[in-house]
XYZ file of C-alpha atoms in Angstrom:
220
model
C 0.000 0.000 0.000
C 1.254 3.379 -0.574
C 2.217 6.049 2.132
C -0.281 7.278 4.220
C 1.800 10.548 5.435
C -0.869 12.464 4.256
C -3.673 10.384 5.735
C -3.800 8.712 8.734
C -1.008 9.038 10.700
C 1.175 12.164 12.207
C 0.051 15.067 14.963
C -3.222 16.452 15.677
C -2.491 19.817 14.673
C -1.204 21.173 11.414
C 2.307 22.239 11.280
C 3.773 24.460 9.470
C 4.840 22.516 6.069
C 2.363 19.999 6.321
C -1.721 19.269 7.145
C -2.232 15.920 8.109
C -5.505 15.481 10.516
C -5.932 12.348 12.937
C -8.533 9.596 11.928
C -11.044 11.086 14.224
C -10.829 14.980 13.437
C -11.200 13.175 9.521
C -13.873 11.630 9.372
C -16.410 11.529 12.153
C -18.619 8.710 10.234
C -21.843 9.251 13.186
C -21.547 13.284 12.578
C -21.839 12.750 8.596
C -23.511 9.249 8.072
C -27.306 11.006 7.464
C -26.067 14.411 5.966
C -27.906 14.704 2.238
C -26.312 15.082 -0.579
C -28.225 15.986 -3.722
C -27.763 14.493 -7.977
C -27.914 16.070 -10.549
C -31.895 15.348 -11.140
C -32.768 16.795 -7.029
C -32.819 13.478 -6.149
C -31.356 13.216 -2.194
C -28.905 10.348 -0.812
C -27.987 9.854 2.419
C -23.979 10.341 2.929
C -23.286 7.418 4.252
C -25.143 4.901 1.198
C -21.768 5.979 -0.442
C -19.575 4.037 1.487
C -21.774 1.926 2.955
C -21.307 -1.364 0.985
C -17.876 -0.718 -0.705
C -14.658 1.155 -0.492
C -15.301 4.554 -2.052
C -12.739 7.425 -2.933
C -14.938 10.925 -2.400
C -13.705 13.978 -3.225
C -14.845 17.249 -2.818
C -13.977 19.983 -5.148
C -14.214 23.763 -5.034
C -16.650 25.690 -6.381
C -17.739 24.955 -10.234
C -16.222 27.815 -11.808
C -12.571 27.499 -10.374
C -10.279 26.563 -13.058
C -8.236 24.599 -10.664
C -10.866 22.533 -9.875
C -11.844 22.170 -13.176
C -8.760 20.534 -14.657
C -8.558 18.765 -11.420
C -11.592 17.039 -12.353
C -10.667 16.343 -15.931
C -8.088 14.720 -15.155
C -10.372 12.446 -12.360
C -12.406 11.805 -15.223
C -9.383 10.032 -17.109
C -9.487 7.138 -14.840
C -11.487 3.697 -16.612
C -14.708 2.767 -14.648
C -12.887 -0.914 -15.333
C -10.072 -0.172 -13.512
C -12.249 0.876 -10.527
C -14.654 -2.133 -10.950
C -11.576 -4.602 -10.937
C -10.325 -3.274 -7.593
C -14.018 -3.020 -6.597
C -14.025 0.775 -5.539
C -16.007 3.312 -6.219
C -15.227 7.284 -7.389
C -17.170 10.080 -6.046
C -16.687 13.526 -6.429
C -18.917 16.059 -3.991
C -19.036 19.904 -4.821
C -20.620 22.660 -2.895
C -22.346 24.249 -5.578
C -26.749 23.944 -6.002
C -27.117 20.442 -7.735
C -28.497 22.219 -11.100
C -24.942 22.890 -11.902
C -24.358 19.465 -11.851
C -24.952 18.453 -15.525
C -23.008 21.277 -17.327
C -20.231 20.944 -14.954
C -19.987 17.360 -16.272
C -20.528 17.846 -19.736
C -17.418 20.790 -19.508
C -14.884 18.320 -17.473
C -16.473 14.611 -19.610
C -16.945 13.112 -16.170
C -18.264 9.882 -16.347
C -18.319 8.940 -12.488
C -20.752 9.533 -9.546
C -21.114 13.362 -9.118
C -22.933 15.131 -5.730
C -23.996 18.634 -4.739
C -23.622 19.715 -0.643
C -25.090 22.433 -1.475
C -25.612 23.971 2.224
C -21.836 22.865 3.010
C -22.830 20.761 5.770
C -20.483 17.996 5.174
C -17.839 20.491 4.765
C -18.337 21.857 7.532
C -18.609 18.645 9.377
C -15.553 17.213 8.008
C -13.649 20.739 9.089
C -12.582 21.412 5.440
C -10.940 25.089 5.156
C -12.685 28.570 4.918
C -10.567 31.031 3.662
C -9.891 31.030 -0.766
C -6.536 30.531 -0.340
C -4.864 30.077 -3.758
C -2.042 27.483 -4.153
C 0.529 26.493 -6.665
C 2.186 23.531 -8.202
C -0.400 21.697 -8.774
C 0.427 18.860 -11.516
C -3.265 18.912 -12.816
C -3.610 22.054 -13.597
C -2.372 22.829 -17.284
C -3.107 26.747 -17.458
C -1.224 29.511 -15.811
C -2.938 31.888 -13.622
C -3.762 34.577 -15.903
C -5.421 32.392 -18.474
C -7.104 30.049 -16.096
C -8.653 33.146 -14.087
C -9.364 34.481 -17.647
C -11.116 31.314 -18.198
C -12.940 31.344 -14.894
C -14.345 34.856 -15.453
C -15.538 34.246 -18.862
C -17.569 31.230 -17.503
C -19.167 33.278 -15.010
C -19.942 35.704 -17.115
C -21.707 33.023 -19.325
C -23.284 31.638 -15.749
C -24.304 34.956 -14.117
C -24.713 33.117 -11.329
C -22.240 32.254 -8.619
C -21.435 27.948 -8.683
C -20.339 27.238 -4.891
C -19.121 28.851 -2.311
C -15.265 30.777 -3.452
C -14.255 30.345 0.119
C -14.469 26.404 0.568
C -11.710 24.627 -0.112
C -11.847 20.648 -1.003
C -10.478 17.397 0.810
C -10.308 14.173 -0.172
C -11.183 10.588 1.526
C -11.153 7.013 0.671
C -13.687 4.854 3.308
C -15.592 2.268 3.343
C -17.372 -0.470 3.144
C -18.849 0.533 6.590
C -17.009 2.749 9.084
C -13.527 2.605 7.623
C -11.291 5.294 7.118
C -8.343 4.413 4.430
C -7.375 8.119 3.953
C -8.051 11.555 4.707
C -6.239 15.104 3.451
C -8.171 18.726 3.574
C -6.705 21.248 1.122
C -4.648 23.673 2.600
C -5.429 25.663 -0.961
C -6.835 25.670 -4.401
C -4.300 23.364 -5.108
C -3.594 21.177 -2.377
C -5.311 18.355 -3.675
C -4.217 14.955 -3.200
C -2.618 13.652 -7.019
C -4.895 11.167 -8.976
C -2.241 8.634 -9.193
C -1.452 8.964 -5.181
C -5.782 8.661 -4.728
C -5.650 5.458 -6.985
C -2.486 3.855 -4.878
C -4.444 4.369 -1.486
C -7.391 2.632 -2.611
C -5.379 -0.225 -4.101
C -6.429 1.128 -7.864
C -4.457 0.950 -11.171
C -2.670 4.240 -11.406
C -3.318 6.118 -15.029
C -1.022 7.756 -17.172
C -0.425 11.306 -16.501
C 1.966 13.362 -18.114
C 1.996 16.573 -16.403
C 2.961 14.262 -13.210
C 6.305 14.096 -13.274
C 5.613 11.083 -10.284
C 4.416 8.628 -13.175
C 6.829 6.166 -14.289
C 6.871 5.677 -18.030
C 7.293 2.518 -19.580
């Protein structure tokens, strides 16, 4: 299994140069087990019917019109539902935006995997992921540079006129499951704190993908 120095082991309290929370400040499964999250059609699902059965990788992105978390999800979308059906795991990705965003968000990104609104933030807030639109850098996902992808990101809310999640939240990502196991946890420190694809796929005992903006992926 790959590291977990980002998930489940280390002090309580962020340091300085690195975020890494305990399993129970992660992932407080009785806290978040009947929070609703909402599809793309209104339809409402209990949290914890994610994870419930199987081990699931959730991720929750920032709001729909970041260009981070754009390419962050196009590059999610690159991994083959066959790969996650032969390990038997499941891919979700959560945003905090209303659910009617859902579909167009999709359709921009060609995500083929489970997709959720929180619209209210409640599991954000109950899994303690950051407040405060801090921007990052260094992200291997994203492709543009700041000036084009902000160019990007105001052109697509000019289009929207309406605002697509909360710009404050930032994202986290967990792998649990099936039942009340936690496998992994990491909040975002910034826009682009994310945890890599490839690193995700390791955790959950996935086929890693070929990426080649990640200088971590071994050609051959």
């Amino acid at each position: 299994m790959a590291s977990m120095d980002r998930g489940l082991h280390g002090p309580l309290e962020p340091q300085p140069d690195v975020y890494i929370p305990s399993p129970d400040q992660g992932f407080d499964f009785d806290a978040v087990k009947d929070l609703v999250i909402w599809d793309q059609f209104g339809n409402r699902k209990r949290f914890h019917t994610l994870y419930q059965e199987t081990k699931t990788i959730i991720i929750f992105v920032r709001h729909f019109l970041c260009y981070v978390c754009k390419e962050y999800v196009e590059d999610l979308a690159k991994i083959p539902r066959d790969y996650l059906q032969e390990a038997k795991v499941r891919l979700v990705v959560i945003g905090c935006a209303p659910h009617t965003y859902i579909r167009e968000f999709r359709q921009e990104t060609c995500f083929p995997h489970e997709f959720y609104c929180d619209p209210d933030r409640d599991l954000h807030k109950a899994l303690g992921l950051r407040l405060d639109g801090t921007h990052g850098k260094a992200s291997p996902h994203v492709k543009s540079s700041v000036i084009s992808g902000v160019l990007q990101s105001t052109w697509r809310a000019v289009k929207s006129m309406h605002y697509q999640g909360d710009m404050m939240q930032q994202g986290g990502q967990f792998i649990v499951g099936p039942g009340k196991k936690l496998h992994y946890a990491w909040r975002d420190r910034n826009s682009q704190d994310h945890t890599s694809v490839n690193q995700l796929l390791a955790e959950a005992g996935v086929q890693q993908i070929n990426l080649p903006n990640d200088p971590r992926i071994i050609q051959v």
